[in-house]
Amino acid sequence: MLNQFFTDPISLSVAQALVAVFMAIGMMLIASWAGIHLEKEILIALVRGLVQVVAVGAILLYVFQGPTLIGFAILAGMMLLAAKTAEKRARGLPDAFRVGLYGIGVGAGSIIALMTWAGVIDTKLTVLIPIGSMIIANSMNATSLALDRFQGEVRTHVGHIETALALGAPPKTAIRPYAQAAVRASLIPRIDSLRSLGIVWIPGVMAGMLLGGSHPVHAALYQFVVMAMILAVSGLTSLITTLIIARRIFTPAEQLAIGPGE
Amino acid sequence: MTHLNDAPSPRLEARNLTRKVDGKPIVDRVSIKVFPAEVLAVVGPSGAGKSSLLRLINRLDEPTDGVVFLDGRDYRELPPRELRRKVGMIMQMPYLFPGAVAENIRFGPRQRGEDLSDDEIERLLARVNLPGFSHRDVSRLSGGEAQRVAIARALANNPEALLLDEPTSALDEEAKAAVEALLAEIIREEGLTCVWVTHDLAQAARMGDRVALMEAGRLLRVGAPEEVLNA
Ligand SMILES: Nc1ncnc2c1ncn2[C@@H]1O[C@H](COP(=O)(O)OP(=O)(O)O)[C@@H](O)[C@H]1O
Ligand SMILES: [Mg+2]
């Protein structure tokens, strides 16, 4: 219906956004009639979301005209932010920002480089940036999950770890079961989502390609490729992060440097 | 220690051993000698620093000051793993690794590339009165059985000295007496040098050749059990 009135794509998008806003406000009015008063939060969220996403669109408009190198610079910046975010999950683990940055940098960096080199990811910025950022986001998520689980496992097994040390085991033997549990925990959600791919959900990349008019089988295959990359990057990142952090929690004299508390 | 004039050299010696956490000493300038085949019982109120002292002796914690000598040798000259192989530890909780009893017994020797035979495992289990327990899953053991597996696991390393941190205090009355008697027998037969921490003064009197009293990180008194405990 709208496309009968608005012929140029920008006006059409603005009109669509307005319709969506009216729909959300309608929901808000029904909710407030039912005694659920979230007017302020909903209005602020709508305005914020709209401004932010349009700003990103505007930046991308500008960036997409630049050289490929800009894409890699942006991805590097995202990796820094991702490491900063993952650090919050480490709760008292030593040097977690740097460890997370190594994990994400090497994990996501090598997968992006390899897939770009192999031609699975196009160096066109319109592909490199969204797919690259998705890989980084998943790498960050894997790091957070691994660090969170690792610190939890270590704190609840201080007695076992120190018993192993007291029996003459090297730190890497003493920590192995807990490091393995952390890597496994970070991979399980990825394996689950790969297994239920297409049945329980049609994820973002495929949905986007379908909306953009791609051949459904082509869109489906590329979605599978993306999910496999996410699985690979998650495993690689959490392995690297966990291996490094598992060394850092021991002193040179092979003492466990963190306690059950904190 | 029959002839005082040929005084033996100590197996373990702590000299000025100190550990501060956030500037506060939890073990404060402790100096003590433990002679071969001697049992030193350490008593003192909760929070006195008894566990902290033991953890310094096998270097699970790093001293802020002071040093330990093992057979006259500065313990920092030994790789920590070798030190810990020689100075075994029994804690209040057994902390068994999940799986079969036999795997727990094998753990220490395996770290040095030694694989205990089934016969050796059976001999160690018989030593702690658990014959035939080799294939039991550790999750199905009673508290006393689990602690005896922990003892066999420590003995599998052929330690020269044993640090015991309230080894019977998490057990029920019956198991407590049985495990104490078992440890007494093993210590005597193997001639193990021991530092045995306990809050049970009667146990200290039974087990200790000498008794040391700790309070607030300091070693207040060391001597014959009746001297220290009746003072
Ligand atoms: N890692 C640690 N960090 C801070 N304080 C500690 C630590 N370990 C022990 N302490 C403190 O040191 C004191 C001695 O503890 P501990 O050696 O366990 O005493 P005990 O075994 O005699 O009951 C206590 O006040 C305890 O709170
Ligand atoms: Mg204690």
XYZ file of C-alpha atoms and ligand atoms in Angstrom:
521
model
C 0.000 0.000 0.000
C 2.705 2.455 1.049
C 4.652 1.877 -2.147
C 1.774 3.300 -4.141
C 2.314 6.675 -2.471
C 6.087 6.752 -2.024
C 8.135 5.934 -5.067
C 11.684 6.861 -3.995
C 13.211 4.353 -1.538
C 14.186 6.864 1.192
C 10.690 8.330 1.552
C 9.279 4.821 1.539
C 11.610 3.785 4.412
C 10.692 6.863 6.450
C 7.022 6.123 5.949
C 7.565 2.495 6.980
C 9.407 3.631 10.109
C 6.513 5.945 10.991
C 4.019 3.134 10.606
C 6.173 0.940 12.877
C 6.350 3.742 15.477
C 2.559 4.167 15.411
C 2.187 0.427 15.872
C 4.490 0.489 18.918
C 2.672 3.515 20.360
C -0.609 1.693 19.840
C 0.725 -1.228 21.844
C 1.849 1.247 24.513
C -1.651 2.777 24.730
C -3.254 -0.629 25.092
C -0.748 -1.502 27.785
C -1.365 1.717 29.723
C -5.109 1.123 29.450
C -4.388 -2.253 31.078
C -2.530 -0.451 33.870
C 1.013 -1.205 32.636
C 2.698 2.178 32.514
C 5.883 2.048 30.493
C 5.207 5.127 28.360
C 8.420 6.948 29.216
C 10.685 3.917 28.769
C 9.035 2.926 25.517
C 9.210 6.412 23.997
C 12.848 6.859 25.005
C 13.735 3.412 23.654
C 11.978 4.109 20.367
C 13.761 7.434 19.874
C 17.140 6.084 20.948
C 16.880 3.003 18.774
C 15.821 5.035 15.766
C 18.548 7.654 16.135
C 21.277 5.079 16.798
C 20.436 2.813 13.928
C 20.039 5.675 11.464
C 23.387 7.064 12.632
C 25.036 3.694 12.001
C 23.389 3.584 8.585
C 24.744 7.044 7.797
C 28.237 6.082 8.950
C 28.121 2.914 6.842
C 27.005 4.973 3.840
C 30.197 6.956 4.236
C 32.436 3.994 5.131
C 31.269 1.799 2.275
C 32.783 4.286 -0.140
C 36.230 3.970 1.474
C 39.024 1.470 0.770
C 38.982 -2.141 2.091
C 41.602 -1.159 4.651
C 38.993 0.917 6.515
C 36.961 -2.252 6.952
C 39.845 -3.996 8.686
C 40.491 -0.932 10.865
C 36.851 -0.902 11.955
C 36.977 -4.625 12.731
C 40.137 -4.091 14.817
C 38.318 -1.394 16.797
C 35.421 -3.759 17.367
C 37.837 -6.374 18.712
C 39.085 -3.912 21.343
C 35.528 -3.142 22.447
C 34.700 -6.854 22.451
C 37.663 -7.635 24.737
C 36.578 -4.816 27.050
C 33.090 -6.317 27.260
C 34.317 -9.879 27.814
C 36.614 -8.676 30.605
C 33.560 -7.925 32.764
C 32.771 -11.646 32.867
C 36.169 -12.571 34.202
C 35.449 -11.332 37.758
C 38.850 -11.169 39.342
C 40.786 -13.302 36.878
C 44.147 -11.627 36.277
C 44.821 -9.587 33.159
C 41.492 -10.572 31.584
C 41.307 -7.711 29.081
C 44.594 -8.661 27.456
C 43.816 -12.355 27.554
C 40.415 -11.687 25.964
C 42.023 -9.479 23.353
C 44.498 -12.227 22.408
C 41.672 -14.738 22.175
C 39.388 -12.513 20.122
C 42.218 -11.025 18.061
C 43.767 -14.349 17.142
C 40.484 -16.304 17.014
C 38.263 -13.869 15.112
C 41.225 -12.335 13.258
C 42.453 -15.619 11.842
C 38.966 -16.820 10.868
C 38.187 -13.519 9.132
C 41.561 -13.517 7.376
C 41.292 -17.147 6.324
C 37.710 -16.845 5.075
C 38.493 -13.622 3.243
C 41.528 -15.223 1.623
C 39.492 -18.284 0.637
C 36.799 -16.065 -0.837
C 34.055 -17.143 1.561
C 33.869 -13.567 2.827
C 33.867 -10.919 0.114
C 36.307 -8.026 0.577
C 33.504 -5.705 -0.483
C 32.930 -3.594 2.616
C 29.181 -4.228 2.442
C 29.994 -7.888 3.177
C 33.247 -7.665 5.154
C 31.941 -5.306 7.838
C 28.625 -6.992 8.739
C 29.975 -10.555 8.514
C 33.236 -9.576 10.230
C 31.393 -7.867 13.054
C 29.152 -10.886 13.465
C 32.200 -13.140 13.799
C 33.722 -10.760 16.350
C 30.487 -10.557 18.338
C 30.360 -14.341 18.537
C 34.024 -14.501 19.426
C 33.338 -12.058 22.254
C 30.397 -14.098 23.400
C 32.474 -17.270 23.441
C 35.177 -15.476 25.439
C 32.628 -14.236 27.970
C 31.097 -17.681 28.360
C 34.487 -19.357 28.705
C 35.850 -16.834 31.223
C 32.657 -16.864 33.249
C 32.566 -20.636 33.422
C 36.304 -20.907 34.024
C 36.340 -18.602 37.024
C 33.285 -20.371 38.431
C 34.859 -23.806 38.001
C 38.157 -22.710 39.537
C 36.566 -21.043 42.544
C 34.434 -24.079 43.340
C 37.364 -26.475 42.876
C 40.186 -24.710 44.704
C 40.552 -27.727 47.005
C 40.891 -30.179 44.123
C 43.301 -27.976 42.205
C 45.539 -27.482 45.219
C 45.350 -31.179 46.054
C 46.640 -31.971 42.573
C 49.478 -29.458 43.027
C 50.227 -30.907 46.466
C 50.595 -34.337 44.831
C 53.266 -32.953 42.523
C 51.130 -32.240 39.460
C 52.070 -29.401 37.123
C 49.542 -26.544 36.974
C 48.340 -27.570 33.534
C 47.334 -31.008 34.804
C 45.734 -29.563 37.926
C 43.605 -27.128 35.900
C 42.809 -29.310 32.868
C 39.319 -30.581 33.801
C 38.134 -27.059 34.595
C 39.633 -25.532 31.463
C 37.951 -28.246 29.405
C 34.613 -27.542 31.092
C 34.963 -23.841 30.234
C 35.658 -24.471 26.547
C 32.845 -26.999 26.360
C 30.408 -24.557 27.999
C 31.237 -21.896 25.427
C 30.629 -24.290 22.527
C 27.368 -25.914 23.536
C 25.091 -22.982 22.558
C 26.793 -22.872 19.133
C 26.359 -26.580 18.536
C 22.718 -26.333 19.603
C 21.978 -23.456 17.275
C 23.688 -25.211 14.365
C 21.683 -28.334 15.056
C 18.353 -26.487 15.132
C 19.248 -24.290 12.162
C 16.232 -23.739 9.914
C 13.865 -25.768 12.060
C 13.471 -23.593 15.110
C 14.619 -20.367 13.542
C 15.604 -18.640 10.336
C 18.562 -16.575 11.439
C 19.601 -13.061 10.503
C 21.836 -13.541 7.507
C 19.390 -15.775 5.666
C 16.447 -13.553 6.590
C 18.356 -10.541 5.313
C 19.320 -12.224 2.050
C 15.747 -13.387 1.491
C 14.507 -9.844 2.117
C 17.134 -8.641 -0.357
C 15.728 -11.004 -2.976
C 18.372 -13.776 -2.951
C 17.669 -17.305 -4.124
C 16.452 -19.190 -1.017
C 18.860 -22.126 -1.448
C 21.743 -19.736 -1.923
C 20.677 -17.802 1.189
C 20.322 -21.037 3.140
C 23.798 -22.260 2.170
C 25.397 -18.960 3.061
C 23.649 -19.016 6.427
C 25.116 -22.471 7.019
C 28.552 -21.151 6.100
C 28.147 -18.320 8.583
C 27.036 -20.680 11.348
C 29.994 -22.966 10.699
C 32.317 -19.967 10.859
C 30.699 -18.947 14.156
C 31.216 -22.440 15.556
C 34.853 -22.395 14.439
C 35.555 -18.935 15.802
C 33.837 -19.723 19.108
C 35.908 -22.843 19.649
C 39.165 -21.246 18.575
C 38.616 -18.132 20.688
C 37.586 -19.917 23.857
C 40.459 -22.400 23.497
C 43.012 -19.606 23.175
C 41.474 -17.502 25.940
C 41.182 -20.443 28.316
C 44.678 -21.759 27.630
C 46.195 -18.353 28.374
C 44.087 -17.559 31.442
C 44.729 -21.061 32.812
C 48.439 -20.215 32.942
C 47.983 -16.749 34.372
C 46.182 -17.941 37.500
C 49.334 -19.728 38.697
C 52.461 -18.114 40.091
C 55.937 -19.081 38.840
C 56.268 -21.299 41.945
C 53.166 -23.220 40.758
C 50.763 -21.823 43.331
C 47.107 -21.112 42.624
C 46.826 -17.332 42.746
C 43.062 -17.008 43.168
C 40.908 -18.120 46.073
C 37.330 -19.350 46.423
C 35.958 -15.908 47.328
C 35.599 -12.558 45.479
C 66.705 -38.981 69.537
C 68.166 -41.102 72.325
C 71.591 -39.460 72.450
C 71.408 -35.734 72.792
C 75.037 -35.301 71.865
C 74.653 -36.727 68.375
C 71.682 -34.444 67.666
C 70.267 -35.361 64.262
C 69.807 -32.725 61.629
C 66.190 -31.692 61.117
C 64.173 -33.086 58.231
C 62.131 -29.896 58.071
C 63.105 -26.535 59.384
C 61.144 -23.299 59.156
C 63.230 -20.237 59.775
C 61.528 -16.916 60.447
C 58.663 -18.049 58.200
C 56.226 -15.182 57.574
C 53.287 -14.564 55.314
C 51.491 -11.271 55.209
C 48.205 -10.716 53.399
C 47.379 -7.060 52.767
C 50.130 -6.099 55.191
C 48.670 -8.219 58.007
C 50.791 -11.196 59.106
C 48.820 -14.453 59.121
C 52.003 -16.433 59.827
C 54.431 -14.371 61.828
C 58.155 -15.174 62.099
C 57.733 -18.884 62.825
C 60.958 -20.828 63.422
C 60.811 -24.517 64.182
C 62.656 -27.773 63.515
C 61.028 -31.153 62.901
C 63.349 -34.142 63.188
C 63.246 -37.362 61.173
C 60.357 -39.631 62.186
C 59.090 -37.028 64.612
C 55.448 -35.943 64.822
C 55.008 -32.285 65.671
C 51.416 -31.559 66.648
C 50.309 -27.976 66.078
C 47.408 -26.631 68.105
C 45.798 -23.238 68.512
C 42.487 -21.465 68.157
C 40.681 -21.174 64.849
C 42.304 -18.510 62.717
C 45.676 -18.877 64.468
C 47.441 -19.551 61.181
C 47.913 -23.321 61.459
C 46.674 -24.122 57.951
C 48.577 -21.150 56.577
C 51.778 -22.467 58.138
C 51.323 -25.906 56.509
C 50.680 -24.278 53.114
C 53.961 -22.439 53.405
C 55.875 -25.641 54.161
C 54.901 -27.361 50.871
C 54.931 -23.978 49.155
C 51.252 -23.868 48.177
C 51.658 -20.259 49.341
C 54.708 -18.072 49.030
C 56.287 -16.699 52.216
C 56.686 -12.948 52.445
C 59.799 -13.591 54.485
C 61.758 -16.535 55.853
C 62.519 -19.930 54.368
C 62.002 -23.661 54.804
C 64.826 -26.168 54.711
C 64.159 -29.745 53.653
C 67.026 -31.996 54.792
C 69.154 -28.894 55.185
C 68.414 -27.618 51.703
C 66.710 -24.298 50.963
C 63.362 -25.409 49.540
C 63.469 -22.764 46.826
C 66.303 -24.736 45.229
C 63.903 -27.615 44.595
C 61.347 -27.480 41.804
C 57.975 -27.082 43.585
C 56.760 -30.411 42.175
C 59.697 -32.287 43.651
C 59.258 -30.538 46.991
C 55.581 -31.498 47.021
C 56.332 -35.089 46.072
C 58.667 -35.307 49.083
C 56.393 -33.413 51.462
C 52.899 -34.903 51.138
C 49.729 -33.310 52.417
C 46.474 -34.614 53.881
C 43.751 -32.029 54.183
C 40.564 -31.931 56.187
C 38.554 -32.872 53.077
C 39.765 -35.731 50.866
C 39.231 -33.853 47.566
C 39.205 -37.076 45.554
C 39.223 -36.722 41.786
C 36.079 -38.039 40.087
C 36.361 -41.621 38.862
C 37.705 -44.839 40.308
C 39.706 -45.196 43.502
C 42.624 -46.670 41.521
C 42.893 -43.572 39.344
C 43.269 -41.447 42.447
C 46.053 -43.677 43.754
C 47.858 -43.542 40.419
C 47.698 -39.755 40.209
C 50.913 -38.767 42.022
C 53.328 -41.307 40.477
C 51.838 -40.658 37.025
C 53.030 -37.036 37.219
C 56.564 -38.391 37.080
C 55.787 -40.866 34.325
C 55.448 -43.860 36.667
C 52.498 -46.169 36.211
C 51.589 -48.093 39.363
C 50.800 -51.753 38.822
C 47.553 -53.273 40.056
C 49.540 -55.085 42.744
C 51.074 -51.867 44.005
C 47.644 -50.252 44.147
C 46.232 -53.219 46.015
C 49.132 -53.067 48.473
C 48.494 -49.356 49.136
C 44.769 -49.983 49.582
C 45.462 -52.834 51.995
C 47.733 -50.424 53.865
C 44.704 -48.163 54.552
C 42.374 -51.113 55.269
C 40.467 -50.821 52.000
C 41.359 -54.083 50.265
C 39.460 -54.641 47.023
C 38.382 -50.995 46.695
C 40.403 -50.389 43.555
C 37.486 -50.212 41.111
C 35.018 -48.437 43.397
C 33.740 -45.098 42.212
C 34.796 -42.364 44.624
C 31.272 -40.917 44.728
C 30.109 -44.056 46.536
C 32.570 -43.914 49.445
C 31.775 -42.971 53.029
C 33.632 -40.019 54.586
C 36.082 -42.291 56.389
C 36.708 -44.412 53.289
C 37.283 -41.317 51.167
C 39.803 -39.949 53.652
C 41.624 -43.293 53.666
C 41.826 -43.199 49.873
C 43.307 -39.708 50.182
C 45.906 -41.127 52.582
C 46.770 -43.976 50.193
C 47.022 -41.460 47.344
C 49.501 -39.379 49.349
C 51.513 -42.490 50.322
C 51.762 -43.538 46.669
C 54.221 -40.655 46.234
C 56.597 -42.190 48.836
C 56.804 -38.935 50.792
C 59.562 -38.250 53.326
C 57.334 -35.982 55.343
C 53.598 -35.539 55.729
C 51.638 -32.399 56.506
C 48.242 -33.145 58.059
C 45.636 -30.405 58.336
C 42.939 -31.606 60.753
C 42.739 -34.932 58.915
C 39.998 -36.351 61.142
C 37.909 -33.311 62.033
C 35.371 -33.697 59.199
C 34.672 -37.339 60.133
C 32.081 -38.851 62.445
C 33.249 -40.165 65.837
C 33.776 -43.756 64.753
C 35.655 -42.923 61.566
C 37.666 -40.314 63.453
C 39.103 -42.909 65.829
C 39.727 -45.428 63.054
C 41.503 -42.935 60.773
C 43.600 -41.585 63.642
C 44.697 -45.096 64.606
C 45.457 -45.921 60.986
C 47.558 -42.765 60.532
C 49.426 -43.437 63.791
C 50.320 -46.925 62.605
C 51.423 -45.811 59.131
C 53.483 -42.923 60.463
C 55.280 -45.217 62.901
C 55.923 -48.007 60.414
C 57.090 -45.759 57.603
C 59.046 -43.483 59.925
C 57.338 -40.427 58.469
C 58.183 -36.952 59.671
C 54.932 -35.145 60.342
C 53.437 -31.774 61.100
C 49.951 -32.586 62.326
C 47.548 -29.693 62.796
C 44.596 -30.330 65.075
C 42.248 -28.323 67.242
C 41.700 -31.420 69.392
C 44.113 -31.142 72.335
C 43.646 -34.791 73.329
C 44.563 -35.845 69.784
C 47.627 -33.591 69.947
C 48.674 -35.280 73.167
C 48.151 -38.761 71.676
C 49.865 -38.077 68.370
C 52.534 -35.496 69.041
C 56.098 -36.284 70.087
C 56.163 -32.542 70.663
C 53.381 -29.982 70.562
C 53.523 -26.430 69.210
C 50.963 -23.824 70.225
C 50.092 -21.088 67.744
C 48.113 -17.927 68.229
C 47.622 -14.952 65.915
C 50.267 -16.259 63.528
C 52.925 -16.622 66.198
C 54.421 -19.783 67.656
C 53.867 -19.286 71.389
C 55.346 -22.476 72.835
C 56.948 -25.698 71.668
C 57.744 -28.671 73.842
C 56.680 -31.998 75.297
C 52.897 -32.485 75.107
C 52.335 -32.367 78.866
C 54.370 -29.153 79.188
C 52.602 -27.279 76.406
C 49.087 -28.570 76.906
C 48.972 -28.212 80.706
C 50.561 -24.777 80.850
N 44.310 -16.299 51.359
C 44.033 -15.587 52.476
N 43.783 -14.266 52.363
C 43.524 -13.529 53.446
N 43.483 -13.997 54.678
C 43.706 -15.302 54.851
C 43.993 -16.162 53.760
N 44.168 -17.408 54.231
C 43.998 -17.316 55.566
N 43.726 -16.061 55.943
C 43.512 -15.559 57.316
O 44.626 -15.946 58.066
C 44.251 -16.332 59.366
C 44.747 -17.728 59.644
O 43.963 -18.654 58.908
P 44.250 -20.222 58.972
O 45.671 -20.467 58.655
O 43.253 -20.881 58.116
O 43.960 -20.506 60.497
P 43.736 -21.905 61.215
O 44.058 -23.009 60.263
O 44.652 -21.856 62.396
O 42.309 -21.911 61.651
C 42.754 -16.179 59.436
O 42.469 -14.942 60.044
C 42.325 -16.190 57.991
O 41.174 -15.416 57.837
Mg 42.827 -24.516 59.465
